[in-house]
Amino acid sequence: MRISVIGCGYLGAVHASAMAELGHEVIGIDVDERKIAALAAGRPSFFEPGLPEILTSATASGRLRFSTDIADAAGADVHFLAVGTPQTLGSGAADLTYVDAAFESLLPHLADGALVVGKSTVPVGTAARLASRLQADAPHASLAWNPEFLREGFAVKDTLEPDRLVYGVADQHAASVLDQVYRAAIEAGTPRIVTDYATAELVKVAANSFLATKISFINAMSEIADATGADVTALADAIGHDARIGRKFLNAGVGFGGGCLPKDIRAFTARAEELGRGDSLGFLKEVDAINLRQRQRVVDLAVEALGGSVFRKKIAVLGVTFKPDSDDVRDSPALDVAVALKGLGADVIATDPEGLENARLRHPQLEYTSSTHEALRDAELVVLVTEWREYRALDPEEAGRLVGGRRIIDGRNVLDPAAWRAAGWHYRGLGRP
């Protein structure tokens, strides 16, 4: 099919490349000339495993091209809206400026029978509003809402092999068109849920809110474990065997971050308040508060580990991204911990396999190194806050020969406490004795 993808940031670049990889003829549109030039040359502006390969393959085949001119989207059968919905400054609500601008710019270029498909995460009611606008100004086209469920680090796989497809549609024709777009996934047995606009919009924010709640729940349990001497990891294993609960996302630590979960639960709460149902999602404010409190807990543990003050003490912070296999530092717990320790007067040196450039742009006051060994050298405290594979695989004996003091805070509970303690380290996790 002929497809346009409006917005070529993280979501759009992955979606455009994956659609072309599936055999569709795709044009990616974005107003950022540098971003478009880089994508056309096979260089995404962010780190995502597997993306450079399919981007290069798709552009070389001629099935994928990029442009800054929205008019080049004319003639496409399907137009995907994949622009960002950031948090509004001074409010938890989602900013729909980019969604509305992309939609308005696309209206004059819609061919007869074209389908506009929203993929951006938006407040419930947005699709109905845009559908009304479409009916008034471009009745020859139709609208669907098809939320994305990408995990950073696994986005290519999640697009090519989704675990479910959700269509928010007003008629069966739109569903049939989306079936053609996703034919490969449907033939592979991917579950397909066809529903109304509002439900499709709610699926994404409800899923993220549930995951955030699950993470904050186990982090709350880690606080109780710390107060009682219990082991939150064993607790998570035990309750995770219950099929009604499950073990995934029951990992206590410094908490969640990134460009989705924090923003989405705040926007969902704000939308519920607009609908007069704020009490229904009041618990999400506590979910958010628990999550932010975990960052301060790690800082407090660092102060405690160094005898009550971190002033002029060298601290190695392992990780600045919000999760491994990503260069995303948006709302990163790791970066927040590093900045807080720096603010207390510590000599912080932070390292990360992929996120240093983005971290420098946000917090140039920190010292960075790409070398884990350099970060560890003479450090009086090590704080692991992003669970990159190379940090999980650190040898405690080798690391111990580099540092100035064998003290480590495992902010992700991914290390073996017994092994580190046997090597002479003062080990401290979250909710682990």
PDB file of N, CA and C in Angstrom, residues 5 7-9 27-43 45 55 59 65-69:
ATOM      1  N   VAL A   5       3.802   8.700   6.723  1.00  0.00           N
ATOM      2  CA  VAL A   5       3.949   8.771   8.177  1.00  0.00           C
ATOM      3  C   VAL A   5       4.320  10.206   8.507  1.00  0.00           C
ATOM      4  N   GLY A   7       5.481  12.873  10.952  1.00  0.00           N
ATOM      5  CA  GLY A   7       6.250  12.900  12.195  1.00  0.00           C
ATOM      6  C   GLY A   7       7.261  11.769  12.191  1.00  0.00           C
ATOM      7  N   CYS A   8       8.536  12.112  12.152  1.00  0.00           N
ATOM      8  CA  CYS A   8       9.580  11.083  12.047  1.00  0.00           C
ATOM      9  C   CYS A   8      10.524  11.100  13.242  1.00  0.00           C
ATOM     10  N   GLY A   9       9.932  11.268  14.420  1.00  0.00           N
ATOM     11  CA  GLY A   9      10.703  11.096  15.644  1.00  0.00           C
ATOM     12  C   GLY A   9      10.821   9.620  15.951  1.00  0.00           C
ATOM     13  N   ILE A  27       6.327   7.124   2.589  1.00  0.00           N
ATOM     14  CA  ILE A  27       7.027   8.408   2.658  1.00  0.00           C
ATOM     15  C   ILE A  27       6.908   8.945   4.074  1.00  0.00           C
ATOM     16  N   GLY A  28       8.047   9.307   4.644  1.00  0.00           N
ATOM     17  CA  GLY A  28       8.067   9.897   5.979  1.00  0.00           C
ATOM     18  C   GLY A  28       8.166  11.406   5.871  1.00  0.00           C
ATOM     19  N   ILE A  29       7.329  12.110   6.617  1.00  0.00           N
ATOM     20  CA  ILE A  29       7.266  13.575   6.552  1.00  0.00           C
ATOM     21  C   ILE A  29       7.602  14.167   7.915  1.00  0.00           C
ATOM     22  N   ASP A  30       8.476  15.178   7.928  1.00  0.00           N
ATOM     23  CA  ASP A  30       8.780  15.886   9.168  1.00  0.00           C
ATOM     24  C   ASP A  30       9.261  17.287   8.808  1.00  0.00           C
ATOM     25  N   VAL A  31       9.002  18.239   9.700  1.00  0.00           N
ATOM     26  CA  VAL A  31       9.415  19.623   9.425  1.00  0.00           C
ATOM     27  C   VAL A  31      10.891  19.857   9.725  1.00  0.00           C
ATOM     28  N   ASP A  32      11.523  18.932  10.428  1.00  0.00           N
ATOM     29  CA  ASP A  32      12.938  19.079  10.811  1.00  0.00           C
ATOM     30  C   ASP A  32      13.830  18.627   9.655  1.00  0.00           C
ATOM     31  N   GLU A  33      14.469  19.582   8.977  1.00  0.00           N
ATOM     32  CA  GLU A  33      15.264  19.263   7.803  1.00  0.00           C
ATOM     33  C   GLU A  33      16.458  18.379   8.133  1.00  0.00           C
ATOM     34  N   ARG A  34      17.109  18.641   9.265  1.00  0.00           N
ATOM     35  CA  ARG A  34      18.276  17.832   9.629  1.00  0.00           C
ATOM     36  C   ARG A  34      17.880  16.384   9.932  1.00  0.00           C
ATOM     37  N   LYS A  35      16.755  16.217  10.590  1.00  0.00           N
ATOM     38  CA  LYS A  35      16.282  14.876  10.905  1.00  0.00           C
ATOM     39  C   LYS A  35      15.968  14.103   9.629  1.00  0.00           C
ATOM     40  N   ILE A  36      15.305  14.766   8.693  1.00  0.00           N
ATOM     41  CA  ILE A  36      14.942  14.124   7.437  1.00  0.00           C
ATOM     42  C   ILE A  36      16.185  13.765   6.622  1.00  0.00           C
ATOM     43  N   ALA A  37      17.154  14.667   6.585  1.00  0.00           N
ATOM     44  CA  ALA A  37      18.390  14.391   5.845  1.00  0.00           C
ATOM     45  C   ALA A  37      19.124  13.198   6.443  1.00  0.00           C
ATOM     46  N   ALA A  38      19.163  13.128   7.774  1.00  0.00           N
ATOM     47  CA  ALA A  38      19.846  12.021   8.434  1.00  0.00           C
ATOM     48  C   ALA A  38      19.142  10.697   8.163  1.00  0.00           C
ATOM     49  N   LEU A  39      17.815  10.695   8.239  1.00  0.00           N
ATOM     50  CA  LEU A  39      17.064   9.465   7.979  1.00  0.00           C
ATOM     51  C   LEU A  39      17.242   9.002   6.539  1.00  0.00           C
ATOM     52  N   ALA A  40      17.219   9.958   5.619  1.00  0.00           N
ATOM     53  CA  ALA A  40      17.407   9.616   4.211  1.00  0.00           C
ATOM     54  C   ALA A  40      18.780   8.991   3.968  1.00  0.00           C
ATOM     55  N   ALA A  41      19.745   9.373   4.824  1.00  0.00           N
ATOM     56  CA  ALA A  41      21.100   8.825   4.711  1.00  0.00           C
ATOM     57  C   ALA A  41      21.261   7.560   5.551  1.00  0.00           C
ATOM     58  N   GLY A  42      20.177   7.102   6.178  1.00  0.00           N
ATOM     59  CA  GLY A  42      20.235   5.878   6.970  1.00  0.00           C
ATOM     60  C   GLY A  42      20.727   6.068   8.381  1.00  0.00           C
ATOM     61  N   ARG A  43      20.628   7.304   8.910  1.00  0.00           N
ATOM     62  CA  ARG A  43      21.145   7.588  10.246  1.00  0.00           C
ATOM     63  C   ARG A  43      20.028   8.133  11.137  1.00  0.00           C
ATOM     64  N   SER A  45      18.215   9.617  14.450  1.00  0.00           N
ATOM     65  CA  SER A  45      18.737  10.585  15.419  1.00  0.00           C
ATOM     66  C   SER A  45      18.725  10.046  16.839  1.00  0.00           C
ATOM     67  N   LEU A  55      16.146   0.537   8.284  1.00  0.00           N
ATOM     68  CA  LEU A  55      16.102   1.846   7.645  1.00  0.00           C
ATOM     69  C   LEU A  55      16.941   1.840   6.380  1.00  0.00           C
ATOM     70  N   THR A  59      15.330   2.104   2.537  1.00  0.00           N
ATOM     71  CA  THR A  59      15.668   3.227   1.648  1.00  0.00           C
ATOM     72  C   THR A  59      16.387   2.728   0.396  1.00  0.00           C
ATOM     73  N   ARG A  65      11.144   6.706   1.464  1.00  0.00           N
ATOM     74  CA  ARG A  65      11.809   7.983   1.231  1.00  0.00           C
ATOM     75  C   ARG A  65      11.272   8.992   2.241  1.00  0.00           C
ATOM     76  N   PHE A  66      11.964  10.136   2.316  1.00  0.00           N
ATOM     77  CA  PHE A  66      11.620  11.138   3.325  1.00  0.00           C
ATOM     78  C   PHE A  66      11.520  12.516   2.687  1.00  0.00           C
ATOM     79  N   SER A  67      10.716  13.375   3.313  1.00  0.00           N
ATOM     80  CA  SER A  67      10.510  14.720   2.783  1.00  0.00           C
ATOM     81  C   SER A  67      10.097  15.666   3.900  1.00  0.00           C
ATOM     82  N   THR A  68      10.326  16.950   3.683  1.00  0.00           N
ATOM     83  CA  THR A  68       9.832  17.969   4.610  1.00  0.00           C
ATOM     84  C   THR A  68       8.564  18.634   4.077  1.00  0.00           C
ATOM     85  N   ASP A  69       8.107  18.216   2.918  1.00  0.00           N
ATOM     86  CA  ASP A  69       6.949  18.828   2.267  1.00  0.00           C
ATOM     87  C   ASP A  69       5.724  17.937   2.436  1.00  0.00           C
TER      88      ASP A  69
END
